[in-house]
CSV table of N, CA and C in Angstrom, one decimal:
chain,number,residue,atom,x,y,z
C,1,MET,N,4.8,-4.1,-11.0
C,1,MET,CA,4.7,-4.2,-9.6
C,1,MET,C,5.6,-3.3,-8.9
C,2,SER,N,5.2,-2.8,-7.7
C,2,SER,CA,6.1,-2.0,-6.9
C,2,SER,C,7.2,-2.8,-6.3
C,3,ASP,N,8.2,-2.1,-5.8
C,3,ASP,CA,9.3,-2.8,-5.1
C,3,ASP,C,8.8,-3.6,-3.9
C,4,ARG,N,7.8,-3.0,-3.2
C,4,ARG,CA,7.3,-3.6,-2.0
C,4,ARG,C,6.5,-4.9,-2.4
C,5,GLU,N,5.8,-4.8,-3.5
C,5,GLU,CA,5.1,-6.0,-4.0
C,5,GLU,C,6.1,-7.1,-4.4
C,6,LYS,N,7.1,-6.7,-5.1
C,6,LYS,CA,8.1,-7.7,-5.5
C,6,LYS,C,8.8,-8.3,-4.3
C,7,GLU,N,9.1,-7.5,-3.3
C,7,GLU,CA,9.7,-8.1,-2.1
C,7,GLU,C,8.7,-9.1,-1.4
C,8,TRP,N,7.4,-8.7,-1.4
C,8,TRP,CA,6.4,-9.7,-0.9
C,8,TRP,C,6.4,-11.0,-1.6
C,9,VAL,N,6.4,-10.9,-2.9
C,9,VAL,CA,6.4,-12.1,-3.8
C,9,VAL,C,7.6,-13.0,-3.4
C,10,GLU,N,8.8,-12.3,-3.4
C,10,GLU,CA,10.0,-13.1,-3.1
C,10,GLU,C,9.9,-13.7,-1.7
C,11,TYR,N,9.4,-13.0,-0.7
C,11,TYR,CA,9.3,-13.5,0.7
C,11,TYR,C,8.3,-14.6,0.7
C,12,SER,N,7.2,-14.5,0.1
C,12,SER,CA,6.1,-15.5,0.1
C,12,SER,C,6.6,-16.8,-0.6
C,13,TYR,N,7.3,-16.6,-1.7
C,13,TYR,CA,7.8,-17.8,-2.4
C,13,TYR,C,8.9,-18.5,-1.6
C,14,ALA,N,9.8,-17.7,-1.0
C,14,ALA,CA,10.9,-18.3,-0.2
C,14,ALA,C,10.3,-19.1,1.1
C,15,HIS,N,9.2,-18.6,1.6
C,15,HIS,CA,8.6,-19.3,2.8
C,15,HIS,C,7.5,-20.3,2.5
C,16,GLU,N,7.2,-20.5,1.2
C,16,GLU,CA,6.2,-21.4,0.8
C,16,GLU,C,6.6,-22.8,1.2
C,17,LYS,N,5.7,-23.6,1.8
C,17,LYS,CA,6.0,-24.9,2.3
C,17,LYS,C,5.6,-26.0,1.2
C,18,SER,N,4.7,-25.7,0.3
C,18,SER,CA,4.3,-26.6,-0.7
C,18,SER,C,5.1,-26.5,-2.0
C,19,ASP,N,5.7,-27.6,-2.3
C,19,ASP,CA,6.4,-27.7,-3.6
C,19,ASP,C,5.5,-27.5,-4.8
C,20,GLU,N,4.3,-28.0,-4.6
C,20,GLU,CA,3.3,-27.8,-5.7
C,20,GLU,C,3.0,-26.4,-5.9
C,21,THR,N,2.8,-25.7,-4.8
C,21,THR,CA,2.5,-24.2,-4.9
C,21,THR,C,3.7,-23.5,-5.5
C,22,LYS,N,4.9,-23.8,-5.1
C,22,LYS,CA,6.1,-23.2,-5.6
C,22,LYS,C,6.2,-23.4,-7.1
C,23,ARG,N,5.9,-24.6,-7.6
C,23,ARG,CA,5.9,-24.8,-9.0
C,23,ARG,C,4.9,-24.0,-9.8
C,24,ALA,N,3.7,-23.9,-9.1
C,24,ALA,CA,2.6,-23.1,-9.8
C,24,ALA,C,3.1,-21.6,-9.9
C,25,TRP,N,3.7,-21.1,-8.8
C,25,TRP,CA,4.3,-19.7,-8.9
C,25,TRP,C,5.3,-19.6,-10.0
C,26,GLU,N,6.1,-20.6,-10.2
C,26,GLU,CA,7.2,-20.5,-11.2
C,26,GLU,C,6.6,-20.5,-12.6
C,27,GLU,N,5.4,-21.0,-12.8
C,27,GLU,CA,4.8,-21.1,-14.1
C,27,GLU,C,4.1,-19.8,-14.4
C,28,LEU,N,3.8,-18.9,-13.5
C,28,LEU,CA,3.1,-17.7,-13.7
C,28,LEU,C,4.0,-16.7,-14.4
C,29,SER,N,3.4,-16.0,-15.3
C,29,SER,CA,4.1,-14.8,-15.9
C,29,SER,C,4.1,-13.7,-14.9
C,30,ALA,N,4.8,-12.6,-15.2
C,30,ALA,CA,4.8,-11.5,-14.3
C,30,ALA,C,3.4,-10.9,-14.1
C,31,GLU,N,2.7,-10.9,-15.2
C,31,GLU,CA,1.3,-10.4,-15.1
C,31,GLU,C,0.4,-11.3,-14.3
C,32,GLY,N,0.7,-12.6,-14.4
C,32,GLY,CA,-0.1,-13.6,-13.6
C,32,GLY,C,0.2,-13.5,-12.1
C,33,VAL,N,1.4,-13.2,-11.8
C,33,VAL,CA,1.8,-13.0,-10.4
C,33,VAL,C,1.1,-11.7,-9.8
C,34,LYS,N,1.1,-10.7,-10.6
C,34,LYS,CA,0.4,-9.4,-10.2
C,34,LYS,C,-1.1,-9.6,-10.0
C,35,SER,N,-1.7,-10.4,-11.0
C,35,SER,CA,-3.1,-10.6,-10.9
C,35,SER,C,-3.4,-11.5,-9.6
C,36,TYR,N,-2.6,-12.5,-9.4
C,36,TYR,CA,-2.8,-13.3,-8.2
C,36,TYR,C,-2.7,-12.5,-6.9
C,37,LEU,N,-1.7,-11.6,-6.9
C,37,LEU,CA,-1.5,-10.8,-5.7
C,37,LEU,C,-2.7,-9.9,-5.5
C,38,GLU,N,-3.2,-9.3,-6.6
C,38,GLU,CA,-4.3,-8.4,-6.5
C,38,GLU,C,-5.6,-9.1,-5.9
C,39,ARG,N,-5.7,-10.4,-6.3
C,39,ARG,CA,-6.9,-11.2,-5.8
C,39,ARG,C,-6.7,-11.5,-4.3
C,40,GLN,N,-5.4,-11.6,-3.9
C,40,GLN,CA,-5.2,-12.0,-2.5
C,40,GLN,C,-5.2,-10.8,-1.5
C,41,LEU,N,-5.1,-9.6,-2.0
C,41,LEU,CA,-5.0,-8.4,-1.1
C,41,LEU,C,-6.1,-8.3,-0.1
C,42,PRO,N,-7.4,-8.6,-0.5
C,42,PRO,CA,-8.4,-8.5,0.5
C,42,PRO,C,-8.2,-9.4,1.7
C,43,THR,N,-7.7,-10.6,1.5
C,43,THR,CA,-7.4,-11.5,2.6
C,43,THR,C,-6.1,-11.1,3.3
C,44,LEU,N,-5.1,-10.8,2.6
C,44,LEU,CA,-3.8,-10.4,3.2
C,44,LEU,C,-3.9,-9.1,4.0
C,45,CYS,N,-4.8,-8.2,3.6
C,45,CYS,CA,-4.8,-6.9,4.3
C,45,CYS,C,-6.1,-6.7,5.0
C,46,GLY,N,-7.0,-7.6,5.0
C,46,GLY,CA,-8.3,-7.3,5.7
C,46,GLY,C,-8.9,-8.4,6.5
C,47,ASP,N,-8.8,-9.6,6.0
C,47,ASP,CA,-9.5,-10.7,6.6
C,47,ASP,C,-8.4,-11.6,7.4
C,48,THR,N,-8.0,-11.0,8.5
C,48,THR,CA,-7.0,-11.7,9.3
C,48,THR,C,-7.3,-13.1,9.7
C,49,ALA,N,-8.6,-13.3,10.1
C,49,ALA,CA,-9.0,-14.7,10.5
C,49,ALA,C,-8.8,-15.7,9.4
C,50,SER,N,-9.2,-15.3,8.2
C,50,SER,CA,-9.1,-16.2,7.1
C,50,SER,C,-7.6,-16.4,6.7
C,51,LEU,N,-6.8,-15.3,6.8
C,51,LEU,CA,-5.4,-15.4,6.5
C,51,LEU,C,-4.7,-16.4,7.5
C,52,MET,N,-4.9,-16.2,8.8
C,52,MET,CA,-4.3,-17.0,9.8
C,52,MET,C,-4.7,-18.5,9.7
C,53,LYS,N,-6.0,-18.7,9.3
C,53,LYS,CA,-6.5,-20.1,9.1
C,53,LYS,C,-5.8,-20.7,8.0
C,54,SER,N,-5.7,-20.0,6.8
C,54,SER,CA,-5.1,-20.6,5.7
C,54,SER,C,-3.6,-20.9,5.9
C,55,ILE,N,-2.9,-20.0,6.6
C,55,ILE,CA,-1.5,-20.1,6.9
C,55,ILE,C,-1.3,-21.4,7.8
C,56,LYS,N,-2.2,-21.5,8.8
C,56,LYS,CA,-2.1,-22.7,9.7
C,56,LYS,C,-2.3,-24.0,9.0
C,57,GLU,N,-3.3,-24.0,8.1
C,57,GLU,CA,-3.6,-25.1,7.3
C,57,GLU,C,-2.5,-25.5,6.3
C,58,ALA,N,-1.7,-24.5,6.0
C,58,ALA,CA,-0.5,-24.7,5.1
C,58,ALA,C,0.7,-25.3,5.8
C,59,GLY,N,0.5,-25.4,7.1
C,59,GLY,CA,1.6,-26.0,7.9
C,59,GLY,C,2.5,-25.1,8.6
C,60,TYR,N,2.2,-23.8,8.7
C,60,TYR,CA,3.0,-22.9,9.4
C,60,TYR,C,2.8,-23.0,10.9
C,61,GLU,N,3.9,-22.8,11.7
C,61,GLU,CA,3.9,-22.8,13.1
C,61,GLU,C,3.4,-21.4,13.5
C,62,ALA,N,2.9,-21.2,14.8
C,62,ALA,CA,2.4,-20.0,15.2
C,62,ALA,C,3.3,-18.8,15.0
C,63,GLY,N,4.6,-18.9,15.3
C,63,GLY,CA,5.5,-17.8,15.1
C,63,GLY,C,5.7,-17.5,13.6
C,64,GLU,N,5.8,-18.5,12.8
C,64,GLU,CA,5.9,-18.3,11.4
C,64,GLU,C,4.7,-17.6,10.8
C,65,ALA,N,3.5,-18.0,11.3
C,65,ALA,CA,2.3,-17.4,10.8
C,65,ALA,C,2.2,-15.9,11.2
C,66,GLN,N,2.6,-15.6,12.4
C,66,GLN,CA,2.7,-14.2,12.8
C,66,GLN,C,3.6,-13.4,12.0
C,67,ASP,N,4.8,-13.9,11.7
C,67,ASP,CA,5.8,-13.3,10.9
C,67,ASP,C,5.2,-13.0,9.5
C,68,TYR,N,4.5,-14.0,8.9
C,68,TYR,CA,3.9,-13.9,7.6
C,68,TYR,C,2.9,-12.8,7.5
C,69,LYS,N,2.1,-12.7,8.6
C,69,LYS,CA,1.0,-11.7,8.7
C,69,LYS,C,1.7,-10.3,8.8
C,70,GLU,N,2.7,-10.2,9.6
C,70,GLU,CA,3.4,-8.9,9.8
C,70,GLU,C,4.1,-8.4,8.5
C,71,LYS,N,4.7,-9.4,7.8
C,71,LYS,CA,5.4,-9.0,6.6
C,71,LYS,C,4.3,-8.5,5.6
C,72,ALA,N,3.2,-9.2,5.5
C,72,ALA,CA,2.1,-8.7,4.6
C,72,ALA,C,1.7,-7.3,4.9
C,73,GLU,N,1.5,-7.1,6.2
C,73,GLU,CA,1.0,-5.8,6.6
C,73,GLU,C,2.1,-4.7,6.3
C,74,ASP,N,3.4,-5.0,6.5
C,74,ASP,CA,4.4,-4.0,6.3
C,74,ASP,C,4.6,-3.7,4.8
C,75,LEU,N,4.5,-4.8,4.0
C,75,LEU,CA,4.8,-4.6,2.5
C,75,LEU,C,3.6,-4.3,1.7
C,76,LEU,N,2.5,-4.8,2.0
C,76,LEU,CA,1.3,-4.7,1.1
C,76,LEU,C,0.2,-3.8,1.7
C,77,CYS,N,0.0,-3.7,3.0
C,77,CYS,CA,-1.1,-3.1,3.6
C,77,CYS,C,-0.9,-1.7,4.1
C,78,SER,N,0.4,-1.4,4.3
C,78,SER,CA,0.7,-0.1,4.8
C,78,SER,C,1.0,0.9,3.6
C,79,PRO,N,0.6,2.1,3.8
C,79,PRO,CA,0.8,3.1,2.7
C,79,PRO,C,2.2,3.4,2.4
């Protein structure tokens, strides 16, 4: 994984609100994390409506959701 991808994973994990999801992340191998990230890229970088909906459903406040979206754009979606 690139440094930007690693930074995203660390950010996403640190801001995860679900303990169950955090445990699932902890159980993934490095390859598993990379595979998960690759599957999420279309939503993180293209489907803003779905991304914001899932963030809201996960319990994020509006400001937190915007920060999450911007961080994804900065680290994963920008060349």
